[in-house]
Coordinates of C-alpha atoms in Angstrom, one line a residue:
X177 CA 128.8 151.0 182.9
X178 CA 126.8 148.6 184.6
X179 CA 127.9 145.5 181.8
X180 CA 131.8 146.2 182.9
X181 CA 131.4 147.2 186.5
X182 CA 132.9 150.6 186.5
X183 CA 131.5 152.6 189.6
X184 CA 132.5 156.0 190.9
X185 CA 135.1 153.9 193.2
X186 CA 136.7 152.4 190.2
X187 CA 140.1 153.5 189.6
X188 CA 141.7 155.1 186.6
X189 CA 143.9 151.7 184.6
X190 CA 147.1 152.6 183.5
X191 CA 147.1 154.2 180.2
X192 CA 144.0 154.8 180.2
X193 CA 141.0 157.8 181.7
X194 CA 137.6 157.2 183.4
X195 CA 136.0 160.6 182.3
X196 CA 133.7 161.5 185.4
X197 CA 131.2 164.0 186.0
X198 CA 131.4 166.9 188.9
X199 CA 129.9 164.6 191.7
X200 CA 133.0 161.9 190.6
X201 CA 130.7 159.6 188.7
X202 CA 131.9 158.1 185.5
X203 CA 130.2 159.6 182.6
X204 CA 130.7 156.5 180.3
X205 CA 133.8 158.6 177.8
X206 CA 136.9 156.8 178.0
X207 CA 139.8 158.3 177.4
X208 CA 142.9 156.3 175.7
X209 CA 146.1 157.7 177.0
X210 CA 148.7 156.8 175.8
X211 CA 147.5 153.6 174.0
X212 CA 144.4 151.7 173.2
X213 CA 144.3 149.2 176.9
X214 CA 141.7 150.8 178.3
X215 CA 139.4 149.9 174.9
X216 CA 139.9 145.9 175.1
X217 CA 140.3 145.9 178.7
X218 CA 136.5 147.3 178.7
X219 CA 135.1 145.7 175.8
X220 CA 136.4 141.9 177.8
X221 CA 134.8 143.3 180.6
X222 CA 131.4 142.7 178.8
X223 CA 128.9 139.9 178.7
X224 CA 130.1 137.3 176.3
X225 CA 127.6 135.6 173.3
X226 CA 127.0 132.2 173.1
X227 CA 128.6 130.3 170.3
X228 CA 126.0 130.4 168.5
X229 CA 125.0 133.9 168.1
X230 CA 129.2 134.1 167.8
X231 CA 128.8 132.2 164.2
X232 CA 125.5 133.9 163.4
X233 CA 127.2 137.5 164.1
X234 CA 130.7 136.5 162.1
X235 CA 128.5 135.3 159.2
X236 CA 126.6 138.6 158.6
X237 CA 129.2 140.7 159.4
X238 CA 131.1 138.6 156.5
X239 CA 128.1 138.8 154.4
X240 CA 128.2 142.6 154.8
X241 CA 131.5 143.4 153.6
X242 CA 130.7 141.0 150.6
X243 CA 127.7 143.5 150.1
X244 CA 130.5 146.6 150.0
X245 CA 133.4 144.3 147.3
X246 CA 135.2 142.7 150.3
X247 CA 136.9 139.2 149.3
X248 CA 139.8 139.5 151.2
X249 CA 141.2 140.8 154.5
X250 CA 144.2 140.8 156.7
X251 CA 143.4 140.9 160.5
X252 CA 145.7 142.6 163.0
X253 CA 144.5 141.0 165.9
X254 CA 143.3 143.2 168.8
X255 CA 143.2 143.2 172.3
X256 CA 141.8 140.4 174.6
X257 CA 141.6 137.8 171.6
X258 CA 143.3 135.3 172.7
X259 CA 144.4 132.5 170.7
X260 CA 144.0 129.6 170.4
X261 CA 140.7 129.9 172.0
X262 CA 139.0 132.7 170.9
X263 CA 139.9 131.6 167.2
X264 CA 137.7 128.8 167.8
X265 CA 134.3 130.4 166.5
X266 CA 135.7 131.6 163.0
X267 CA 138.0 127.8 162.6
X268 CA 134.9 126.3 163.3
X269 CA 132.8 128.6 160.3
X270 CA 135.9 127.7 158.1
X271 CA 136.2 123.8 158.7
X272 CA 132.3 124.6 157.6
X273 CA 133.0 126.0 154.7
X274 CA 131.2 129.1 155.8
X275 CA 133.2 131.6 155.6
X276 CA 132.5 134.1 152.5
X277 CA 136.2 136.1 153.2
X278 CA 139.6 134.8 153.1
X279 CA 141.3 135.8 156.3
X280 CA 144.9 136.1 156.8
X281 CA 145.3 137.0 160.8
X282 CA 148.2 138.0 162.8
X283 CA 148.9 137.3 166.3
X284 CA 148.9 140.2 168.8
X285 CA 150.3 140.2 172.1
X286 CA 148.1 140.0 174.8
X287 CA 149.6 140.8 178.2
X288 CA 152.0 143.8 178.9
X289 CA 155.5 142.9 180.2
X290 CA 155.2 139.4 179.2
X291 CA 154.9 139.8 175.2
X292 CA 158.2 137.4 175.0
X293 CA 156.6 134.8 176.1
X294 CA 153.5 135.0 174.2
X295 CA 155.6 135.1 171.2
X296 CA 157.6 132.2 172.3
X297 CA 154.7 130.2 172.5
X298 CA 153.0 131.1 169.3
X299 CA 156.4 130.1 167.7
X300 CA 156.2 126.5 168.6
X301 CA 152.1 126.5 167.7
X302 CA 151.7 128.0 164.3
X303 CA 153.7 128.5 161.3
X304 CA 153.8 131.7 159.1
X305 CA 151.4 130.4 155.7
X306 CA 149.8 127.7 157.9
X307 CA 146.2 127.0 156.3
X308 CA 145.2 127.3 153.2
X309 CA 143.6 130.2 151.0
X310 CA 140.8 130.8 153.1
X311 CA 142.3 130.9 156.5
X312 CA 145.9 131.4 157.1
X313 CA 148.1 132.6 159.5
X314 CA 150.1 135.8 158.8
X315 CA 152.7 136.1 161.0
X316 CA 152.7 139.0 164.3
X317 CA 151.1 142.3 165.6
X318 CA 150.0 144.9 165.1
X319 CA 150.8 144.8 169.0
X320 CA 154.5 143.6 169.6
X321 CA 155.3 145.0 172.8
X322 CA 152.6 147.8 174.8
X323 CA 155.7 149.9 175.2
X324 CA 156.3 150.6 171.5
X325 CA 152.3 151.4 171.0
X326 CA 151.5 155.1 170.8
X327 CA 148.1 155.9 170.2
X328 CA 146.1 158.1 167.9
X329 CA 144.1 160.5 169.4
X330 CA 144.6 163.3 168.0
X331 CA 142.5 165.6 170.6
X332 CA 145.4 164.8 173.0
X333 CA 149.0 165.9 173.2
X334 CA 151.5 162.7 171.7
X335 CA 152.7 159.9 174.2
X336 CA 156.1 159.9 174.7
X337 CA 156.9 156.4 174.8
X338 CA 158.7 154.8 177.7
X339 CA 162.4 154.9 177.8
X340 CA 162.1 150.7 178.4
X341 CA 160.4 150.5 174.8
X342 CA 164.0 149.8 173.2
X343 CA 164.4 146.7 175.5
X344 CA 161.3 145.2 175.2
X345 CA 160.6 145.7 171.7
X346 CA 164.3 144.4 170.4
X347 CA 163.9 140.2 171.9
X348 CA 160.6 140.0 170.7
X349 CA 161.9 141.3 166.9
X350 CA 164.8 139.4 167.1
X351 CA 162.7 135.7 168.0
X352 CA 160.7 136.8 164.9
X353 CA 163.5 137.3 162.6
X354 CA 165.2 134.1 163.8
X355 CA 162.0 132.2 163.1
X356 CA 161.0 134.1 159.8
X357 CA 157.8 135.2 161.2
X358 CA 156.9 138.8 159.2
X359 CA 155.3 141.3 161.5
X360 CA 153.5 144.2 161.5
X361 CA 154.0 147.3 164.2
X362 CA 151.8 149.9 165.2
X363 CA 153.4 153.3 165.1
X364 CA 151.3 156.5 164.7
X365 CA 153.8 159.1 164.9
X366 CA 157.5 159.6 163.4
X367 CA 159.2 159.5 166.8
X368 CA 157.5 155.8 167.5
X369 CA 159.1 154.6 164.0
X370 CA 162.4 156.7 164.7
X371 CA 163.2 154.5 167.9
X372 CA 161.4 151.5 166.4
X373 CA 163.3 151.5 163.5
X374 CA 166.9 152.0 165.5
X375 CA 166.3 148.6 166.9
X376 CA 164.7 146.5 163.5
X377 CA 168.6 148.1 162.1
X378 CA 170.1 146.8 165.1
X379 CA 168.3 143.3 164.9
X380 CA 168.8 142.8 161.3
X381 CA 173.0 143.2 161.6
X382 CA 172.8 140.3 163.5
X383 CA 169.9 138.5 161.8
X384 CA 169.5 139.8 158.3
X385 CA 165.8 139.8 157.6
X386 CA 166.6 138.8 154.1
X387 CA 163.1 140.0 152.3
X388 CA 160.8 139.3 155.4
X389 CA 157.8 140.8 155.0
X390 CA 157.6 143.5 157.9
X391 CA 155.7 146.5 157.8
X392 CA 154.5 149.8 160.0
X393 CA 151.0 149.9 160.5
X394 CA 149.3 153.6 160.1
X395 CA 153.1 156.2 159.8
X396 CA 150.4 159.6 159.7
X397 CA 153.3 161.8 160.6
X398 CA 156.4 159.9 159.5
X399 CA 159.7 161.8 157.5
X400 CA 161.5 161.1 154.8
X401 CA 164.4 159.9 156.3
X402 CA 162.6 157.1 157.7
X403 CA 160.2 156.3 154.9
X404 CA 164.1 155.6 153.3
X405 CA 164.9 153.7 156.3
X406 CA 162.0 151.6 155.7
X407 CA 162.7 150.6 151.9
X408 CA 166.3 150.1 152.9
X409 CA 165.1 147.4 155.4
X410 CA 162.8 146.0 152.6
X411 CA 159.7 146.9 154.7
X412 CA 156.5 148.1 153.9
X413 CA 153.9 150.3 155.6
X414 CA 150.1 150.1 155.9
X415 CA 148.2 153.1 155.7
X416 CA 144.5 153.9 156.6
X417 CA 141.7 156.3 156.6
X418 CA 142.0 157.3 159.8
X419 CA 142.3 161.1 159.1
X420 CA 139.3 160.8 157.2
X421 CA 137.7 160.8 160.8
X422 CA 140.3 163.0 162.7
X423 CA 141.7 166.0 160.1
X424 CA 139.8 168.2 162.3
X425 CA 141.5 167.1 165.3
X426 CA 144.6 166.9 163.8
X427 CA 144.4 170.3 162.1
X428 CA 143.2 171.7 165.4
X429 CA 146.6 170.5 167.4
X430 CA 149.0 170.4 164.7
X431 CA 148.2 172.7 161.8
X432 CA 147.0 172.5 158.0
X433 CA 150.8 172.5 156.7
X434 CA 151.3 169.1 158.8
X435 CA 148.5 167.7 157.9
X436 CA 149.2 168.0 154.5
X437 CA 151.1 164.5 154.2
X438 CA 149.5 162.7 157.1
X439 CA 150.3 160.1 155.9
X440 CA 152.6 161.0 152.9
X441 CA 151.4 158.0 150.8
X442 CA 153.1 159.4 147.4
X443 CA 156.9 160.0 149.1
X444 CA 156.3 156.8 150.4
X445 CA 155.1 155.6 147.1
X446 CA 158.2 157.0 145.3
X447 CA 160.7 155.3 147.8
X448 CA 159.6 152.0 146.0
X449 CA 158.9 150.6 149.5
X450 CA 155.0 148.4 149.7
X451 CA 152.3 150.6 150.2
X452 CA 148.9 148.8 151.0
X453 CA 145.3 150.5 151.8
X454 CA 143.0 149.6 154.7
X455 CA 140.9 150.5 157.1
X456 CA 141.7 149.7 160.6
X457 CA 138.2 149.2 161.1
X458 CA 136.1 148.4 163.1
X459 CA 137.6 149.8 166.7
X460 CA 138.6 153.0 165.0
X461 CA 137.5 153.7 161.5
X462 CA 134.9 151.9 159.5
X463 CA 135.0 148.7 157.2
X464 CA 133.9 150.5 154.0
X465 CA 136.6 150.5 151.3
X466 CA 135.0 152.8 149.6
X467 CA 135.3 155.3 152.3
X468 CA 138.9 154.8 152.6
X469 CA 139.2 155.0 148.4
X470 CA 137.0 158.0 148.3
X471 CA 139.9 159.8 151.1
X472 CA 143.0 158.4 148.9
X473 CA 141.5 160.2 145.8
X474 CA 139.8 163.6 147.3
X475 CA 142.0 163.8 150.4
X476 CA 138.9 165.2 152.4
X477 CA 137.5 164.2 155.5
X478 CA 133.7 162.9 155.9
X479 CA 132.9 166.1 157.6
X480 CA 134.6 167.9 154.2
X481 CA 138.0 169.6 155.2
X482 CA 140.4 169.4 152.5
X483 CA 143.7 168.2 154.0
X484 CA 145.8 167.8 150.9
X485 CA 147.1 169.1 148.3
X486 CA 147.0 167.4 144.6
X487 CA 150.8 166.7 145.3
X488 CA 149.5 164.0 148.2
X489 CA 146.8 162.7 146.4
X490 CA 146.2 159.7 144.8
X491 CA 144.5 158.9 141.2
X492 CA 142.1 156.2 141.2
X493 CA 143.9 153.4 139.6
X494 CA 146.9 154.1 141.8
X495 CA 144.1 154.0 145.1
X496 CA 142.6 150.7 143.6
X497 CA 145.8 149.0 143.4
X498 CA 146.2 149.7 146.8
X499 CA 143.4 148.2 147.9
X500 CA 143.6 145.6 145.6
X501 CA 147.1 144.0 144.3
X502 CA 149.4 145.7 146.1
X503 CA 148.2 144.1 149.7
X504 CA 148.9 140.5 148.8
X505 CA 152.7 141.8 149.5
X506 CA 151.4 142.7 153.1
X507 CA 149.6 138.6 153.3
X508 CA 152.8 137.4 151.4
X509 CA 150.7 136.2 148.6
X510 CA 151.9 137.5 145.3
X511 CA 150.2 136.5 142.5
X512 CA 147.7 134.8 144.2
X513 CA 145.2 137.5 144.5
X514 CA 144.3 141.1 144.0
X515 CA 143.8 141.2 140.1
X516 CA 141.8 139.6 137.4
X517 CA 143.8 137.5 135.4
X518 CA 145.0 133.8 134.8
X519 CA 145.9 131.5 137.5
X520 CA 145.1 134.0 140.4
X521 CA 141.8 133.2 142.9
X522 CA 138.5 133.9 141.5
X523 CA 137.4 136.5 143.5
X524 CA 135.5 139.4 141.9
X525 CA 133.2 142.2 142.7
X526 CA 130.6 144.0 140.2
X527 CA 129.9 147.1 141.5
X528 CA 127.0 149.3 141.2
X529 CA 128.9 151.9 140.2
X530 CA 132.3 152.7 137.6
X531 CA 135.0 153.9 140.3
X532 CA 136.5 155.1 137.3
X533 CA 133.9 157.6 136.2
X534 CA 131.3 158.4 138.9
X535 CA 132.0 161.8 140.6
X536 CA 134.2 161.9 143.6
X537 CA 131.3 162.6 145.8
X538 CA 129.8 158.9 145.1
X539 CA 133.1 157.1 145.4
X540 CA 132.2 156.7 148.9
X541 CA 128.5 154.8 148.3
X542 CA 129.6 152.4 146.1
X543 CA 128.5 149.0 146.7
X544 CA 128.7 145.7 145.3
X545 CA 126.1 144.0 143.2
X546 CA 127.8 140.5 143.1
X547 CA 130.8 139.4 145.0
X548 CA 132.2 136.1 143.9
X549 CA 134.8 133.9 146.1
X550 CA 136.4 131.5 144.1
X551 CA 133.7 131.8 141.5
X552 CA 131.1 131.4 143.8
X553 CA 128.8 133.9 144.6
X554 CA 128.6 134.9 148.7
X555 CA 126.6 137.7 147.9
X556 CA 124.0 139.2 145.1
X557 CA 121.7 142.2 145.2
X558 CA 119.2 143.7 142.3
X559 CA 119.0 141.9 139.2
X560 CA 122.0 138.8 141.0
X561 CA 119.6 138.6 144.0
X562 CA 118.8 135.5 143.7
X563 CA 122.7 134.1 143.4
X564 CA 122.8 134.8 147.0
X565 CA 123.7 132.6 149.1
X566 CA 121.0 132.1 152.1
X567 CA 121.6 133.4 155.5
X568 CA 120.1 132.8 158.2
X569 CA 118.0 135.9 160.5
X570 CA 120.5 138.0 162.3
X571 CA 120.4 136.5 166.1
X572 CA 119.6 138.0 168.8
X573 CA 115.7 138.5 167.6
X574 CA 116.3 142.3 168.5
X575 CA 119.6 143.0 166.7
X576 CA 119.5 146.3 165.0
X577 CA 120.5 144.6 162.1
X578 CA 117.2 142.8 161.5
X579 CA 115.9 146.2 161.2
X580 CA 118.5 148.3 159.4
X581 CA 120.9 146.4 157.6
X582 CA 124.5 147.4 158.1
X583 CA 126.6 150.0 156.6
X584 CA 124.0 153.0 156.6
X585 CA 123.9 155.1 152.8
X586 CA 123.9 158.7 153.0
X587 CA 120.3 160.0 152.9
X588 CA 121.2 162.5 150.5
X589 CA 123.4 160.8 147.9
X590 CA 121.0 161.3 145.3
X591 CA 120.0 159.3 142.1
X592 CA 117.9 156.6 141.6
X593 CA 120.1 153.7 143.2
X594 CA 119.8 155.4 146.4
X595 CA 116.2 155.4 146.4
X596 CA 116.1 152.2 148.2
X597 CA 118.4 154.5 151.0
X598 CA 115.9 157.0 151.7
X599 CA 113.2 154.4 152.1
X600 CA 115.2 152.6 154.6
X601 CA 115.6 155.9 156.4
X602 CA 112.1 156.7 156.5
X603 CA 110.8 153.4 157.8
X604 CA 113.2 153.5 160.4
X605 CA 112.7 156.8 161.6
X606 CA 108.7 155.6 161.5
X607 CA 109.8 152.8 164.1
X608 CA 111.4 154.4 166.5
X609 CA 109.5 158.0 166.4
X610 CA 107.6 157.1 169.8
X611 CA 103.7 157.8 168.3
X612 CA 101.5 155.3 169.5
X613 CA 99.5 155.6 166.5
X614 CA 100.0 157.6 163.1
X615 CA 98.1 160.7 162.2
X616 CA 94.7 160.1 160.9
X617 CA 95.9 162.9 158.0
X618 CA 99.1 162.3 157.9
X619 CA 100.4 158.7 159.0
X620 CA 103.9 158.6 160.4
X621 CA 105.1 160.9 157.3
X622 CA 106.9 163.1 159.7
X623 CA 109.3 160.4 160.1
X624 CA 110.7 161.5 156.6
X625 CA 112.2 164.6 158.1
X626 CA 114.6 162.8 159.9
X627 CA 116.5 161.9 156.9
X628 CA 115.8 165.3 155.0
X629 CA 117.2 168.9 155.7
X630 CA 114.4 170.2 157.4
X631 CA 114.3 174.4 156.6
X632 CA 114.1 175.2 160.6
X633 CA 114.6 179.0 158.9
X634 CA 110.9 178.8 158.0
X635 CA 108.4 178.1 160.7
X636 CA 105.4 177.4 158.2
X637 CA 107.9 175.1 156.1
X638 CA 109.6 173.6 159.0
X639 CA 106.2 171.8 160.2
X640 CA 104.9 171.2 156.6
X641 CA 108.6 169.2 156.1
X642 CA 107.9 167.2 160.1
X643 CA 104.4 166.1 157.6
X644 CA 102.1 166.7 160.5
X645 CA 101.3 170.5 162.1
X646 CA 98.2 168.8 164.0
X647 CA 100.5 166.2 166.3
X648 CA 103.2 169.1 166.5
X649 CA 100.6 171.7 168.6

């Protein structure tokens, strides 16, 4: 609170809650109503790194979703990243050679009520393709206009959109069509897309889009009659694992039956419109792919709740392709990418285990043991160790991620490949478990507990499993 300069005098921003305690101080919750502003206007509030901890930070977090089988991704822009300038960091890394993913980024507008003319500029700077197959630019959004953003918090009642979203949302599509610029909108909920959609149909009578590659980013709770009105646009729609963090929620306000196709990826499947898999990460759901495949092909959340039925479920090969060939269509790169076969990019990922055979439990810790980019290898681990590529120490010297790596495996995922998981845990738990010195019996050993399922049930078992009665009395 201190970083951003929010006090108990600082008013609530539009769209947006400053959760305070009784006395009126802010309790540092946030509260996004009806859209995400309040997010980047707080996170540009904060201090800035140099550039060099910028590059040092963008290569391991590259590195890291080499480690999980990531070649590829589409970025959807985000709030206060402005371009050109705050492009400069990751241009820099690729006129380096440095970066280990190809990146296909959209532009997203910046400032409410004057979207047009972000657009407007863009238009005369960068071309839809411009780049090559490492960096490229991928046309707009996921923000076109703040008045056509809804937002999805599912603990809260759904935003009505304001009755100007029509009028700013229909110049802005129609300079994109006009220039061929594909573009992707944010829509959480059916009546978003229902008035979103009325003007892309009103737009495209007057400038056919002609097989532009336009999409709806997200679509939880959309109908049929406007998946159809999608495919008869020739548009596509992203989906992501968001539910796989907020069933509960969603179950809580809306009900199991609607959250039974939330999103209905197989209607939307069998309109024959694109379907690609992601993650939204990292503002609202993580970067692991596997996490998202694991919620395509169980249709649980990661606290457990079933949402859907087998009817709304995906089979694996179907989920794969999703995450793997189909999205090219959402880059506009067909047949460049996304399979292994002749004349596509070299990109490949062994993985530690078969997604094809390894219980649905462990489709979510899958990792990769060697991720190649264009043949080359940007990342090895076990027995392809030493075909990584070096990297220098995570910078600041204090990062967590000197210490603890990045994505964290589940302490109890069990099996001899995890081993190296439980280790991790333990040693961590041992640095940060405040004893000045260990046990003269014992050591730090209680710091195992923290990543077991201590038996509280038991009072003798419960301080045998903390490793250390003596320190506990």
């Amino acid at each position: 609170l201190r970083a951003v300069g929010y006090t108990k005098d600082t008013p609530a921003p539009p769209g947006g809650e400053i959760v305070r305690d009784a006395s009126g101080n802010p309790t540092g919750l946030l509260v996004a109503k009806p859209n995400a502003t309040i997010l980047y206007a707080t996170l540009a509030k904060g201090p800035k790194l140099p550039p060099e901890y910028q590059k040092n930070s963008s290569r391991h977090f590259m590195r890291e979703v080499n480690r999980l089988g990531v070649t590829s991704v589409i970025d959807a822009g985000g709030g206060f990243q402005n371009y050109p300038e705050d492009y400069s960091i990751v241009e820099e890394l690729h006129r380096d050679g440095q970066l280990t993913v190809r990146i296909a980024y959209n532009l997203f507008t910046q400032k409410p009520k004057e979207e047009l003319k972000d657009f407007s500029t863009w238009v005369g700077q960068v071309k839809p393709g411009a780049g090559d197959d490492t960096y490229r630019h991928n046309g707009a959004g996921e923000m076109l206009v703040y008045t056509a953003a809804d937002f999805e918090d599912f603990r809260v009642e759904r935003p009505d959109m304001p009755s100007t979203m029509e009028g700013d949302l229909e110049p802005v599509v129609r300079l994109l069509a006009e220039n061929r610029w594909p573009w992707r909108l944010h829509a959480t909920y059916n009546e978003t897309i229902t008035r979103a959609l009325d003007v892309f149909e009103k737009v495209n009578r007057d400038v056919p889009f002609n097989g532009l590659h336009w999409f709806i980013d997200h679509a939880e709770t959309i109908d049929d009659r406007n998946i159809d009105r999608i495919a008869a646009l020739g548009g596509g729609i992203a989906v992501q694992h968001r539910m796989a963090y907020q069933g509960e929620d969603f179950v809580a306000r809306y009900g199991e039956r609607a959250a039974e196709r939330s999103p209905p990826v197989r209607r939307m499947l069998a309109a024959g419109l694109p379907v690609g898999a992601g993650t939204d990460a990292t503002r609202v759901a993580s970067y692991n792919p596997w996490v998202s495949l694991s919620w395509l092909v169980t249709g649980k959340t990661l606290g457990g709740l079933s949402l859907y039925p087998a009817a709304n479920r995906l089979d694996r090969e179907t989920a794969l392709r999703l995450w793997t060939e189909a999205n090219t269509w959402f880059s506009t790169e067909p047949g460049k990418k996304g399979q292994i076969a002749p004349g596509q990019l070299a990109d490949v990922a062994v993985l530690s285990d078969d997604f094809f055979v390894v219980p649905e439990d462990g489709i979510q810790d899958i990792t990769s043991v060697l991720t190649l980019l264009g043949g080359k290898p940007v990342h090895g681990d076990k027995e392809f160790a030493d075909l990584a590529p070096p990297l220098p120490p995570a910078m600041p010297d204090w990062s967590p991620v000197r210490s603890y790596g990045g994505y964290q495996m589940r302490a109890d995922a069990g099996g001899s490949r995890h081993a190296f998981a439980a280790e991790a845990v333990t040693a961590a738990a041992a640095a940060s478990c405040g004893c000045a010195t260990g046990c003269g019996v014992h050591g730090h050993a209680h710091a195992a507990a923290w990543g077991a399922n201590v038996p509280a049930s038991d009072a003798g078992s419960f301080w045998g499993a903390l490793g250390c009665s003596c320190w506990a009395f």
